[in-house]
């Protein structure tokens, strides 16, 4: 075989016949041995592994791992911001000797709305539009997975990343409360409710932002569209609720928050866990309210996934 | 072959059956027919798929990868049905797209390791094979830098590396020499030849330039407007032709006249001391020798020429140009 030196062994050890310097450390990178192209007869994992790999890569990429330093700035700065309030809250509990944190576990993500939106807006375009813009899709589609697998892996990757960040801040809030010597059982129950809430929030926000990102191939445009979209919806819904309240449509006013992801999830938490609502919002009472809000959340996530899968069935270059 | 390799080695376990089979393959996009009743068999080795832009090469590759269902007809890759066994095909086939497809913000190593995993390799194997493969395609220190800063030639090498990193049995290369300068083109063609001969991976390579594929292909398939024009082994196509080149020390015109008088087809090939004769039979060779002896001129050489593929395909190619 031309260009091949049949060296029986991995390339790392010093070449046989090379002057062996006794005691000198092996400088493996000094010489490159061409041992020819090696074939692979080991296991080839199936679709499950492939999708999992894509999911892991997505999570890594969201946090800028394996990407240049400037890709790490935004996510980690926002994570830093998200982690400061728990410290302040813990201090405030200690100073005021109160028995409850000034903000509940379920209210916390809503209070940090801007930071959460910025995080997901920065991450979602990376997840999908990068591959569309640089034409990477053919490299994925020519591998043993289906088109919908790609969309699902990206969705799961973003949702897990967002959940990790939110759950971490919930946990820090718990740590702060426990350090301030609040009742452990009570705080743990609150924390569990908070984690459940952010899990739903992560799913809903990921679905919506991925759909927006998948249709805005330019990264900057995607970020802007997601930020303005989510914040504007929040503002408009608040306005509509106020108007409906004033005009005396109380029932309508209580259902309208379902249109804003943050109040939608808050509403579910309030009805499901019996916690206090964010900003004294009113949500529809009883089981019908819970049912409607939960249905809206499920439909939102389901529709987002359907649109994403459709988007990649059509697009992608191959 | 590589003594470590285990697995396939050339001559050791020759792949059986054709690499690619298409039977009456038709694909239409609305009113446009991309492929029309294409029936062709491609053997293992290097197969050149030649056709002008828009001839249906890329459509054929998408069907072979199981990404595009044919409108009618069927296709097989390595004995696997393209319509139903796409996943299995994509596990043992590599693909190098024609277009730019590399994200600029990751290094070649990061990308190829990731894509190797995406082909089903476990992580440790993916890392090891990535290092090997990038070295084989000629990427060394620069493989740790972000791809955004690479030259076209380096990017093509990364694209090639990701197509062979999982040790496929067949690799589909779509216009791998696109955008390369002549030197880069030669290197890429050399690499492709090595993939077949040294790595024992079958290759289907497309190009709109017959000339460059002729050098490396064992078999050539020409399609035009979705219709098969020719499928031939390169060895057959470049067989000895029926033309003899004659070089004499002097008296070219006299000898040519003598041969014409004897009934041979003589063509002037522009040389001062050479001409060509159609080899209609053994008697022509005798006539050349006798003629030279009679005229008293020195016969420097009589050489049977080989066909050049470009000559054979010229009518089709010209037809293609005329129509576009």
Coordinates of C-alpha atoms in Angstrom, one line a residue:
Chain A
X1 CA 0.0 0.0 0.0
X2 CA 1.6 3.2 -1.0
X3 CA 2.4 5.7 1.7
X4 CA 1.9 3.2 4.3
X5 CA 4.3 2.1 7.0
X6 CA 2.9 -1.1 8.5
X7 CA 3.5 -0.3 12.1
X8 CA 1.9 -2.9 14.3
X9 CA 0.4 -0.7 17.0
X10 CA -1.3 2.7 17.7
X11 CA 0.6 5.8 16.5
X12 CA 1.3 7.1 20.0
X13 CA 4.3 5.0 21.1
X14 CA 7.7 5.9 19.6
X15 CA 8.4 4.3 16.3
X16 CA 10.1 0.9 16.3
X17 CA 13.6 1.5 15.1
X18 CA 13.6 5.2 16.1
X19 CA 16.4 6.0 18.5
X20 CA 15.0 5.2 21.9
X21 CA 16.2 7.9 24.3
X22 CA 16.4 6.3 27.6
X23 CA 14.8 8.4 30.3
X24 CA 13.7 11.1 27.8
X25 CA 10.0 11.7 27.7
X26 CA 8.4 10.3 24.5
X27 CA 7.7 13.2 22.2
X28 CA 4.9 11.5 20.3
X29 CA 4.0 14.6 18.3
X30 CA 7.5 14.9 16.8
X31 CA 6.9 12.1 14.2
X32 CA 3.7 11.3 12.5
X33 CA 3.5 7.7 11.4
X34 CA 1.3 6.9 8.5
X35 CA -0.2 3.6 9.5
X36 CA -2.7 3.8 6.7
X37 CA -6.5 4.0 6.8
X38 CA -7.9 1.8 9.5
X39 CA -11.2 0.2 9.0
X40 CA -13.8 0.1 11.7
X41 CA -15.7 -3.0 12.5
X42 CA -17.0 -2.1 15.9
X43 CA -20.5 -1.2 16.9
X44 CA -22.4 1.4 15.0
X45 CA -25.1 2.8 17.2
X46 CA -28.6 3.4 15.9
X47 CA -30.9 6.4 15.8
X48 CA -31.3 6.7 19.5
X49 CA -27.6 7.3 20.0
X50 CA -27.5 9.7 17.0
X51 CA -30.3 11.8 18.3
X52 CA -28.8 11.8 21.8
X53 CA -25.5 13.0 20.4
X54 CA -27.2 15.8 18.6
X55 CA -29.1 16.7 21.8
X56 CA -25.9 16.8 23.8
X57 CA -24.1 18.8 21.1
X58 CA -27.0 21.3 21.2
X59 CA -26.9 21.7 24.9
X60 CA -23.1 22.2 24.8
X61 CA -23.5 24.7 22.0
X62 CA -26.2 26.7 23.8
X63 CA -23.7 27.3 26.6
X64 CA -20.9 28.1 24.1
X65 CA -18.9 25.0 24.8
X66 CA -16.8 24.0 21.8
X67 CA -17.4 27.4 20.3
X68 CA -15.3 30.6 20.3
X69 CA -15.1 32.7 23.4
X70 CA -17.5 35.3 22.1
X71 CA -20.3 32.7 21.9
X72 CA -19.8 32.0 25.6
X73 CA -20.2 35.6 26.7
X74 CA -24.0 36.0 26.3
X75 CA -25.2 32.8 27.9
X76 CA -22.9 32.9 30.8
X77 CA -23.5 36.6 31.5
X78 CA -27.2 36.0 31.6
X79 CA -26.7 33.0 33.8
X80 CA -24.6 35.2 36.1
X81 CA -27.4 37.7 36.3
X82 CA -29.9 35.0 36.9
X83 CA -27.9 33.8 39.9
X84 CA -27.4 37.1 41.7
X85 CA -31.0 37.6 42.9
X86 CA -31.1 34.4 45.1
X87 CA -28.1 35.8 47.0
X88 CA -29.8 39.1 47.5
X89 CA -33.0 37.3 48.5
X90 CA -31.2 35.2 51.0
X91 CA -29.6 38.3 52.5
X92 CA -32.9 40.1 52.7
X93 CA -34.5 37.1 54.6
X94 CA -31.6 37.2 57.0
X95 CA -31.9 40.9 57.6
X96 CA -35.7 41.2 57.8
X97 CA -36.0 38.0 59.9
X98 CA -39.0 37.0 57.7
X99 CA -40.3 33.5 57.6
X100 CA -41.0 33.5 53.8
X101 CA -38.8 34.5 50.9
X102 CA -40.0 37.9 49.5
X103 CA -40.7 36.1 46.2
X104 CA -42.1 32.6 45.8
X105 CA -40.5 29.8 43.8
X106 CA -43.1 30.0 41.1
X107 CA -43.0 33.8 40.9
X108 CA -39.3 33.8 40.5
X109 CA -39.0 33.0 36.7
X110 CA -41.7 35.5 36.0
X111 CA -39.8 38.2 37.9
X112 CA -36.7 37.4 35.9
X113 CA -38.7 37.4 32.6
X114 CA -36.4 39.7 30.7
X115 CA -33.3 37.7 31.5
X116 CA -35.0 34.4 30.6
X117 CA -36.3 35.8 27.3
X118 CA -32.8 37.1 26.4
X119 CA -31.3 33.7 27.2
X120 CA -33.8 31.8 25.1
X121 CA -33.6 34.4 22.3
X122 CA -29.8 34.0 22.2
X123 CA -29.9 30.2 22.2
X124 CA -32.8 29.4 19.9
X125 CA -31.2 30.9 16.7
X126 CA -28.0 29.0 17.5
X127 CA -30.0 25.8 17.7
X128 CA -31.6 26.0 14.3
X129 CA -30.9 28.9 12.1
X130 CA -27.1 28.4 12.2
X131 CA -27.4 25.0 10.5
X132 CA -29.9 26.5 7.9
X133 CA -27.8 29.5 7.1
X134 CA -24.6 27.7 6.7
X135 CA -26.2 24.8 4.8
X136 CA -25.2 22.2 7.4
X137 CA -28.4 20.3 7.0
X138 CA -27.2 18.0 4.2
X139 CA -24.4 16.8 6.6
X140 CA -27.0 15.8 9.2
X141 CA -29.6 14.4 6.8
X142 CA -27.1 12.1 5.1
X143 CA -26.6 10.4 8.5
X144 CA -28.7 7.6 10.0
X145 CA -31.6 9.7 11.4
X146 CA -34.8 11.1 10.1
X147 CA -35.6 14.7 9.4
X148 CA -38.0 14.9 12.4
X149 CA -35.3 13.5 14.7
X150 CA -33.3 16.7 14.0
X151 CA -36.1 19.0 15.0
X152 CA -36.9 16.9 18.1
X153 CA -33.3 16.8 19.2
X154 CA -32.9 20.5 18.8
X155 CA -36.1 21.2 20.7
X156 CA -35.1 18.8 23.5
X157 CA -31.7 20.3 23.7
X158 CA -32.9 23.9 24.0
X159 CA -35.6 22.9 26.5
X160 CA -33.1 21.0 28.7
X161 CA -30.6 23.9 28.6
X162 CA -33.3 26.4 29.6
X163 CA -34.6 24.1 32.2
X164 CA -31.1 23.6 33.6
X165 CA -30.6 27.3 34.0
X166 CA -34.0 28.0 35.5
X167 CA -33.8 24.9 37.8
X168 CA -30.4 26.1 38.9
X169 CA -31.7 29.5 39.9
X170 CA -34.6 27.9 41.7
X171 CA -32.2 25.7 43.6
X172 CA -30.0 28.6 44.6
X173 CA -33.2 30.3 45.9
X174 CA -33.7 27.2 48.0
X175 CA -30.1 27.2 49.2
X176 CA -30.5 30.8 50.1
X177 CA -33.7 30.2 52.0
X178 CA -32.2 27.2 53.8
X179 CA -29.1 29.1 54.8
X180 CA -31.5 31.7 56.2
X181 CA -32.8 28.9 58.3
X182 CA -36.4 28.8 57.0
X183 CA -38.4 25.6 57.5
X184 CA -36.8 22.9 55.4
X185 CA -40.0 20.9 54.6
X186 CA -41.9 24.0 53.5
X187 CA -39.1 25.3 51.4
X188 CA -38.5 21.9 49.7
X189 CA -42.1 21.7 48.8
X190 CA -42.0 25.2 47.3
X191 CA -38.9 24.4 45.4
X192 CA -40.4 21.2 44.0
X193 CA -43.3 23.2 42.7
X194 CA -41.0 25.8 41.3
X195 CA -38.9 23.2 39.4
X196 CA -42.1 21.7 38.0
X197 CA -43.2 25.2 36.9
X198 CA -39.9 26.0 35.2
X199 CA -40.0 22.7 33.4
X200 CA -43.3 23.6 31.8
X201 CA -42.0 27.1 31.1
X202 CA -38.9 25.7 29.4
X203 CA -41.0 23.5 27.1
X204 CA -43.3 26.3 26.1
X205 CA -40.6 29.0 25.6
X206 CA -38.4 26.6 23.7
X207 CA -41.2 25.6 21.3
X208 CA -42.2 29.2 20.5
X209 CA -38.7 30.5 20.1
X210 CA -37.5 27.6 17.9
X211 CA -40.4 28.2 15.6
X212 CA -39.5 31.9 15.3
X213 CA -35.8 31.1 14.9
X214 CA -36.5 28.4 12.2
X215 CA -38.2 31.0 10.0
X216 CA -35.6 33.8 10.5
X217 CA -32.4 32.4 9.0
X218 CA -30.4 35.5 10.0
X219 CA -29.2 35.1 13.5
X220 CA -29.6 38.7 14.6
X221 CA -33.1 38.9 13.2
X222 CA -34.0 35.8 15.0
X223 CA -32.8 37.1 18.3
X224 CA -34.6 40.4 17.8
X225 CA -37.8 38.6 16.7
X226 CA -37.9 36.4 19.7
X227 CA -37.2 39.1 22.2
X228 CA -39.7 41.6 20.8
X229 CA -42.2 38.8 20.2
X230 CA -42.2 37.5 23.7
X231 CA -42.0 40.8 25.5
X232 CA -44.6 42.4 23.2
X233 CA -47.0 39.5 23.8
X234 CA -46.5 39.9 27.5
X235 CA -47.2 43.7 27.3
X236 CA -50.2 43.3 25.0
X237 CA -51.8 40.6 27.1
X238 CA -51.3 42.7 30.2
X239 CA -53.0 45.6 28.5
X240 CA -55.9 43.5 27.2
X241 CA -56.4 42.1 30.7
X242 CA -56.6 45.6 32.1
X243 CA -59.1 46.7 29.4
X244 CA -61.3 43.6 29.8
X245 CA -61.2 44.1 33.6
X246 CA -62.3 47.7 33.2
X247 CA -65.1 46.9 30.8
X248 CA -66.3 44.3 33.3
X249 CA -65.5 41.1 31.4
X250 CA -64.0 39.4 34.4
X251 CA -64.1 35.9 32.9
X252 CA -62.3 37.0 29.7
X253 CA -59.8 38.9 31.8
X254 CA -59.0 35.8 33.7
X255 CA -58.5 33.6 30.6
X256 CA -56.5 36.2 28.6
X257 CA -53.2 35.5 30.5
X258 CA -53.1 32.1 28.8
X259 CA -51.8 33.9 25.7
X260 CA -48.6 35.0 27.5
X261 CA -46.2 32.0 28.1
X262 CA -45.1 33.4 31.5
X263 CA -48.6 34.0 32.9
X264 CA -49.8 30.8 31.2
X265 CA -47.3 28.8 33.2
X266 CA -48.0 30.9 36.3
X267 CA -51.7 30.2 36.0
X268 CA -51.1 26.5 35.8
X269 CA -48.9 26.6 38.9
X270 CA -51.5 28.7 40.8
X271 CA -54.3 26.3 40.0
X272 CA -52.3 23.1 40.3
X273 CA -50.1 23.9 43.4
X274 CA -52.3 26.5 45.0
X275 CA -49.5 29.1 45.2
X276 CA -49.9 32.8 45.1
X277 CA -50.0 34.3 41.5
X278 CA -47.4 36.6 40.1
X279 CA -48.3 40.3 40.2
X280 CA -51.7 39.5 41.8
X281 CA -53.0 38.2 38.5
X282 CA -56.4 36.5 38.5
X283 CA -56.7 33.2 36.7
X284 CA -59.9 31.3 36.0
X285 CA -61.1 29.5 39.0
X286 CA -61.2 25.7 39.6
X287 CA -60.7 22.8 37.4
X288 CA -61.9 24.4 34.1
X289 CA -59.2 27.1 34.5
X290 CA -56.5 24.5 35.1
X291 CA -57.8 22.4 32.2
X292 CA -57.8 25.3 29.8
X293 CA -54.4 26.6 30.7
X294 CA -52.9 23.1 30.6
X295 CA -54.5 22.5 27.3
X296 CA -53.1 25.8 25.9
X297 CA -49.6 24.8 27.1
X298 CA -49.8 21.3 25.5
X299 CA -51.2 22.7 22.3
X300 CA -48.5 25.3 22.1
X301 CA -45.7 22.8 22.5
X302 CA -47.3 20.3 20.2
X303 CA -48.0 22.9 17.5
X304 CA -44.5 24.2 17.8
X305 CA -43.0 20.7 17.3
X306 CA -45.3 20.1 14.4
X307 CA -44.3 23.3 12.7
X308 CA -40.6 22.6 13.3
X309 CA -40.8 19.1 11.9
X310 CA -42.7 20.4 8.9
X311 CA -40.1 23.1 8.4
X312 CA -37.3 20.5 8.2
X313 CA -39.3 18.2 6.0
X314 CA -39.4 20.9 3.5
X315 CA -36.2 22.8 3.9
X316 CA -32.6 21.8 4.5
X317 CA -31.1 21.7 1.1
X318 CA -31.2 17.9 0.6
Chain B
X1 CA -3.3 -3.5 2.8
X2 CA -3.1 -2.3 6.3
X3 CA -2.2 -5.3 8.5
X4 CA -4.1 -3.7 11.5
X5 CA -7.1 -2.9 9.5
X6 CA -9.1 -6.0 10.2
X7 CA -12.2 -6.0 8.2
X8 CA -12.2 -5.3 4.5
X9 CA -9.0 -5.4 2.6
X10 CA -8.6 -5.2 -1.1
X11 CA -8.4 -8.6 -2.6
X12 CA -9.2 -10.0 0.8
X13 CA -13.0 -9.8 0.7
X14 CA -13.9 -8.2 -2.6
X15 CA -17.3 -6.6 -2.4
X16 CA -19.8 -8.6 -4.3
X17 CA -22.5 -7.2 -6.5
X18 CA -22.7 -3.7 -7.9
X19 CA -22.4 -0.8 -5.5
X20 CA -25.4 1.0 -7.0
X21 CA -28.3 -0.3 -9.0
X22 CA -31.0 1.9 -10.6
X23 CA -34.0 0.4 -12.4
X24 CA -36.2 2.7 -14.5
X25 CA -35.6 5.4 -12.0
X26 CA -37.8 8.4 -12.6
X27 CA -38.2 11.6 -10.6
X28 CA -40.3 14.5 -11.5
X29 CA -40.7 17.8 -9.7
X30 CA -44.0 19.1 -11.0
X31 CA -43.6 19.7 -14.7
X32 CA -39.8 19.2 -14.5
X33 CA -38.4 15.7 -15.1
X34 CA -35.1 15.4 -13.2
X35 CA -34.5 11.7 -13.9
X36 CA -36.2 9.8 -16.7
X37 CA -36.2 6.0 -16.8
X38 CA -32.6 5.7 -15.6
X39 CA -31.4 2.2 -15.5
X40 CA -27.8 1.8 -14.6
X41 CA -25.4 -0.4 -12.6
X42 CA -22.4 1.1 -10.9
X43 CA -19.6 -1.3 -9.9
X44 CA -17.3 -0.9 -6.9
X45 CA -14.2 1.2 -7.4
X46 CA -14.3 4.8 -8.6
X47 CA -17.4 5.6 -10.6
X48 CA -17.5 8.9 -12.3
X49 CA -21.0 10.4 -12.8
X50 CA -20.7 13.0 -15.5
X51 CA -23.3 15.5 -16.6
X52 CA -23.9 19.2 -17.1
X53 CA -25.3 21.3 -14.3
X54 CA -29.0 20.3 -13.9
X55 CA -28.5 16.9 -15.6
X56 CA -29.9 15.1 -12.6
X57 CA -26.8 14.1 -10.7
X58 CA -27.8 15.6 -7.4
X59 CA -31.3 14.3 -7.6
X60 CA -29.8 10.8 -8.2
X61 CA -27.6 11.2 -5.1
X62 CA -30.5 12.3 -3.0
X63 CA -32.5 9.2 -4.1
X64 CA -29.6 7.0 -3.4
X65 CA -29.2 8.4 0.1
X66 CA -32.9 7.6 0.7
X67 CA -33.7 11.2 1.2
X68 CA -35.9 11.6 -1.8
X69 CA -38.5 9.1 -2.9
X70 CA -38.4 8.3 -6.7
X71 CA -41.6 9.0 -8.6
X72 CA -41.3 5.6 -10.1
X73 CA -38.7 2.8 -10.5
X74 CA -36.3 1.7 -7.8
X75 CA -32.8 2.0 -6.7
X76 CA -30.4 -0.1 -4.5
X77 CA -27.2 0.9 -2.7
X78 CA -25.0 -1.9 -1.5
X79 CA -28.0 -4.2 -1.9
X80 CA -30.2 -2.0 0.3
X81 CA -33.4 -0.6 -1.1
X82 CA -33.3 3.2 -1.2
X83 CA -37.0 3.7 -0.7
X84 CA -37.3 1.6 2.5
X85 CA -33.8 1.2 4.0
X86 CA -32.6 4.8 4.0
X87 CA -31.3 4.6 7.6
X88 CA -29.3 1.5 7.0
X89 CA -27.9 3.0 3.8
X90 CA -26.9 6.2 5.5
X91 CA -25.0 4.2 8.2
X92 CA -22.6 2.7 5.7
X93 CA -22.6 5.4 3.1
X94 CA -20.8 8.8 3.3
X95 CA -21.8 11.9 1.5
X96 CA -19.9 15.0 0.5
X97 CA -22.3 17.8 -0.5
X98 CA -21.5 20.1 -3.4
X99 CA -22.6 23.3 -1.5
X100 CA -20.9 25.1 1.4
X101 CA -22.0 23.2 4.4
X102 CA -19.5 23.9 7.2
X103 CA -20.4 26.1 10.2
X104 CA -17.7 28.7 10.6
X105 CA -17.6 28.9 14.4
X106 CA -16.2 25.4 15.2
X107 CA -12.9 23.7 14.5
X108 CA -12.6 20.9 12.0
X109 CA -11.9 18.5 14.8
X110 CA -15.0 19.5 16.8
X111 CA -17.2 19.3 13.7
X112 CA -15.9 15.9 12.4
X113 CA -16.0 14.3 15.9
X114 CA -19.6 15.5 16.2
X115 CA -20.5 14.2 12.7
X116 CA -18.8 10.9 13.4
X117 CA -20.9 10.4 16.4
X118 CA -23.9 11.4 14.3
X119 CA -23.0 8.5 12.0
X120 CA -23.3 6.1 15.0
X121 CA -19.7 5.9 16.2
X122 CA -19.2 5.8 20.0
X123 CA -17.5 9.0 21.3
X124 CA -14.0 7.5 21.9
X125 CA -13.9 5.9 18.4
X126 CA -15.2 9.1 16.9
X127 CA -12.4 11.1 18.4
X128 CA -9.7 8.6 17.3
X129 CA -11.0 8.3 13.8
X130 CA -11.4 12.0 13.4
X131 CA -7.7 12.6 14.2
X132 CA -6.8 9.8 11.7
X133 CA -9.1 10.9 9.0
X134 CA -8.2 14.6 9.1
X135 CA -4.5 13.5 8.8
X136 CA -5.4 11.3 5.8
X137 CA -7.0 14.2 4.0
X138 CA -4.1 16.4 4.8
X139 CA -5.3 18.6 7.6
X140 CA -2.8 19.0 10.4
X141 CA -2.3 21.8 12.9
X142 CA -5.1 23.9 11.4
X143 CA -7.7 21.4 12.4
X144 CA -8.0 23.0 15.8
X145 CA -8.8 26.4 14.3
X146 CA -12.3 27.6 13.5
X147 CA -13.4 26.5 10.0
X148 CA -14.4 30.1 9.2
X149 CA -10.7 30.9 8.5
X150 CA -10.0 28.0 6.1
X151 CA -9.2 28.3 2.4
X152 CA -11.5 26.6 -0.1
X153 CA -9.1 23.7 -0.4
X154 CA -9.1 23.1 3.3
X155 CA -12.9 23.3 3.5
X156 CA -13.2 20.7 0.8
X157 CA -10.9 18.4 2.8
X158 CA -13.0 18.8 5.9
X159 CA -16.1 18.0 3.8
X160 CA -14.3 14.9 2.5
X161 CA -13.2 13.9 6.0
X162 CA -16.7 14.0 7.4
X163 CA -17.8 11.8 4.5
X164 CA -15.3 9.0 5.3
X165 CA -14.7 9.3 9.0
X166 CA -17.2 6.6 9.9
X167 CA -15.5 4.1 7.4
X168 CA -18.4 3.9 5.0
X169 CA -18.4 1.2 2.3
X170 CA -19.4 3.7 -0.3
X171 CA -18.9 7.4 -0.5
X172 CA -20.9 9.8 -2.7
X173 CA -18.9 12.9 -3.6
X174 CA -20.9 15.7 -5.3
X175 CA -18.6 17.9 -7.3
X176 CA -15.6 17.6 -4.9
X177 CA -13.3 19.7 -7.1
X178 CA -15.6 22.7 -7.3
X179 CA -13.9 26.0 -6.7
X180 CA -10.4 24.5 -6.5
X181 CA -7.4 25.8 -8.4
X182 CA -5.6 23.4 -10.7
X183 CA -3.2 22.2 -8.0
X184 CA -5.9 21.8 -5.5
X185 CA -7.9 19.9 -8.1
X186 CA -5.1 17.5 -8.7
X187 CA -4.6 16.9 -4.9
X188 CA -8.4 16.3 -4.5
X189 CA -8.5 13.8 -7.4
X190 CA -5.4 12.0 -5.9
X191 CA -7.2 11.8 -2.6
X192 CA -10.3 10.4 -4.2
X193 CA -8.3 7.8 -5.9
X194 CA -6.6 6.9 -2.6
X195 CA -10.0 6.5 -1.0
X196 CA -10.7 3.7 -3.4
X197 CA -7.3 2.1 -3.7
X198 CA -5.8 2.5 -0.3
X199 CA -8.9 2.8 1.9
X200 CA -11.0 0.3 0.0
X201 CA -14.1 2.5 0.0
X202 CA -16.1 2.6 -3.2
X203 CA -16.6 6.0 -4.7
X204 CA -19.2 7.6 -6.8
X205 CA -18.0 11.1 -7.8
X206 CA -19.8 13.6 -9.9
X207 CA -18.4 16.3 -12.0
X208 CA -19.5 18.3 -15.0
X209 CA -15.9 17.9 -16.3
X210 CA -15.3 14.6 -18.0
X211 CA -11.6 15.3 -18.4
X212 CA -10.8 15.2 -14.7
X213 CA -12.9 12.1 -13.9
X214 CA -11.4 10.2 -16.8
X215 CA -8.1 10.1 -14.9
X216 CA -9.4 8.5 -11.8
X217 CA -12.5 6.6 -12.7
X218 CA -12.8 2.9 -13.3
X219 CA -16.3 3.4 -14.7
X220 CA -18.1 6.3 -16.2
X221 CA -21.7 7.1 -16.2
X222 CA -22.9 10.0 -18.3
X223 CA -26.3 11.5 -17.8
X224 CA -27.9 14.4 -19.5
X225 CA -31.3 15.9 -18.8
X226 CA -32.0 13.0 -16.6
X227 CA -31.4 10.4 -19.3
X228 CA -28.6 7.9 -19.3
X229 CA -26.2 8.6 -22.2
X230 CA -23.6 6.1 -21.5
X231 CA -22.3 3.7 -18.9
X232 CA -19.0 2.2 -19.6
X233 CA -15.9 1.0 -17.9
X234 CA -13.0 3.3 -18.4
X235 CA -10.8 0.4 -19.6
X236 CA -13.2 -0.5 -22.3
X237 CA -13.6 3.1 -23.4
X238 CA -9.9 3.7 -23.6
X239 CA -9.1 0.5 -25.5
X240 CA -6.7 0.5 -28.4
X241 CA -8.4 2.5 -31.1
X242 CA -8.3 1.6 -34.7
X243 CA -5.8 4.3 -35.6
X244 CA -2.1 4.0 -36.1
X245 CA 0.2 6.9 -35.7
X246 CA 3.1 6.7 -38.2
X247 CA 6.3 8.7 -37.9
X248 CA 8.9 8.7 -40.7
X249 CA 12.2 10.5 -41.3
X250 CA 11.1 12.0 -44.5
X251 CA 8.6 11.7 -47.4
X252 CA 5.4 12.0 -45.4
X253 CA 3.4 13.2 -48.4
X254 CA 4.7 10.5 -50.7
X255 CA 4.0 7.7 -48.2
X256 CA 0.5 9.0 -47.5
X257 CA -0.3 9.2 -51.2
X258 CA 0.9 5.6 -51.6
X259 CA -1.3 4.4 -48.8
X260 CA -4.3 6.3 -50.1
X261 CA -3.7 4.7 -53.5
X262 CA -3.8 1.3 -51.7
X263 CA -7.2 2.2 -50.2
X264 CA -6.3 3.2 -46.6
X265 CA -7.9 6.1 -44.8
X266 CA -5.1 8.6 -44.1
X267 CA -5.4 11.6 -42.0
X268 CA -2.9 14.4 -41.5
X269 CA -2.4 15.1 -37.9
X270 CA -0.5 18.2 -38.4
X271 CA 3.0 16.9 -37.6
X272 CA 5.9 17.5 -40.0
X273 CA 6.9 13.9 -39.9
X274 CA 3.7 12.1 -38.7
X275 CA 0.3 11.1 -40.0
X276 CA -2.4 8.7 -38.9
X277 CA -3.9 5.8 -40.7
X278 CA -7.2 4.1 -40.0
X279 CA -6.4 0.5 -39.2
X280 CA -8.8 -1.3 -41.5
X281 CA -6.9 -4.6 -41.4
X282 CA -3.5 -6.2 -41.1
X283 CA -2.7 -5.3 -44.7
X284 CA -2.5 -1.6 -43.7
X285 CA 0.4 -2.3 -41.4
X286 CA 2.1 -4.2 -44.2
X287 CA 1.4 -1.5 -46.7
X288 CA 3.0 1.1 -44.4
X289 CA 6.2 -1.0 -44.0
X290 CA 6.4 -1.8 -47.7
X291 CA 5.7 1.7 -48.7
X292 CA 8.4 3.1 -46.5
X293 CA 10.8 0.5 -47.8
X294 CA 9.9 1.3 -51.4
X295 CA 10.3 5.0 -50.9
X296 CA 13.6 4.5 -48.9
X297 CA 12.5 6.6 -45.9
X298 CA 13.2 5.6 -42.3
X299 CA 10.2 4.4 -40.4
X300 CA 10.6 5.9 -36.9
X301 CA 7.5 4.5 -35.3
X302 CA 4.1 2.9 -35.8
X303 CA 2.0 3.3 -32.7
X304 CA -1.6 2.2 -32.1
X305 CA -3.3 5.0 -30.3
X306 CA -5.6 4.7 -27.3
X307 CA -9.0 6.4 -27.3
X308 CA -9.3 9.4 -25.3
X309 CA -12.6 9.5 -23.4
X310 CA -13.2 13.1 -24.3
X311 CA -13.2 12.1 -27.9
X312 CA -15.8 9.5 -27.3
X313 CA -18.1 11.7 -25.4
X314 CA -17.6 14.8 -27.4
X315 CA -20.8 14.5 -29.5
X316 CA -23.0 14.2 -26.3
X317 CA -21.2 17.1 -24.6
X318 CA -21.6 19.3 -27.6
X319 CA -25.2 18.4 -27.8
X320 CA -25.6 19.3 -24.1
X321 CA -24.1 22.7 -24.7
X322 CA -26.1 23.4 -27.7
X323 CA -29.3 22.7 -25.8
X324 CA -28.5 24.8 -22.7

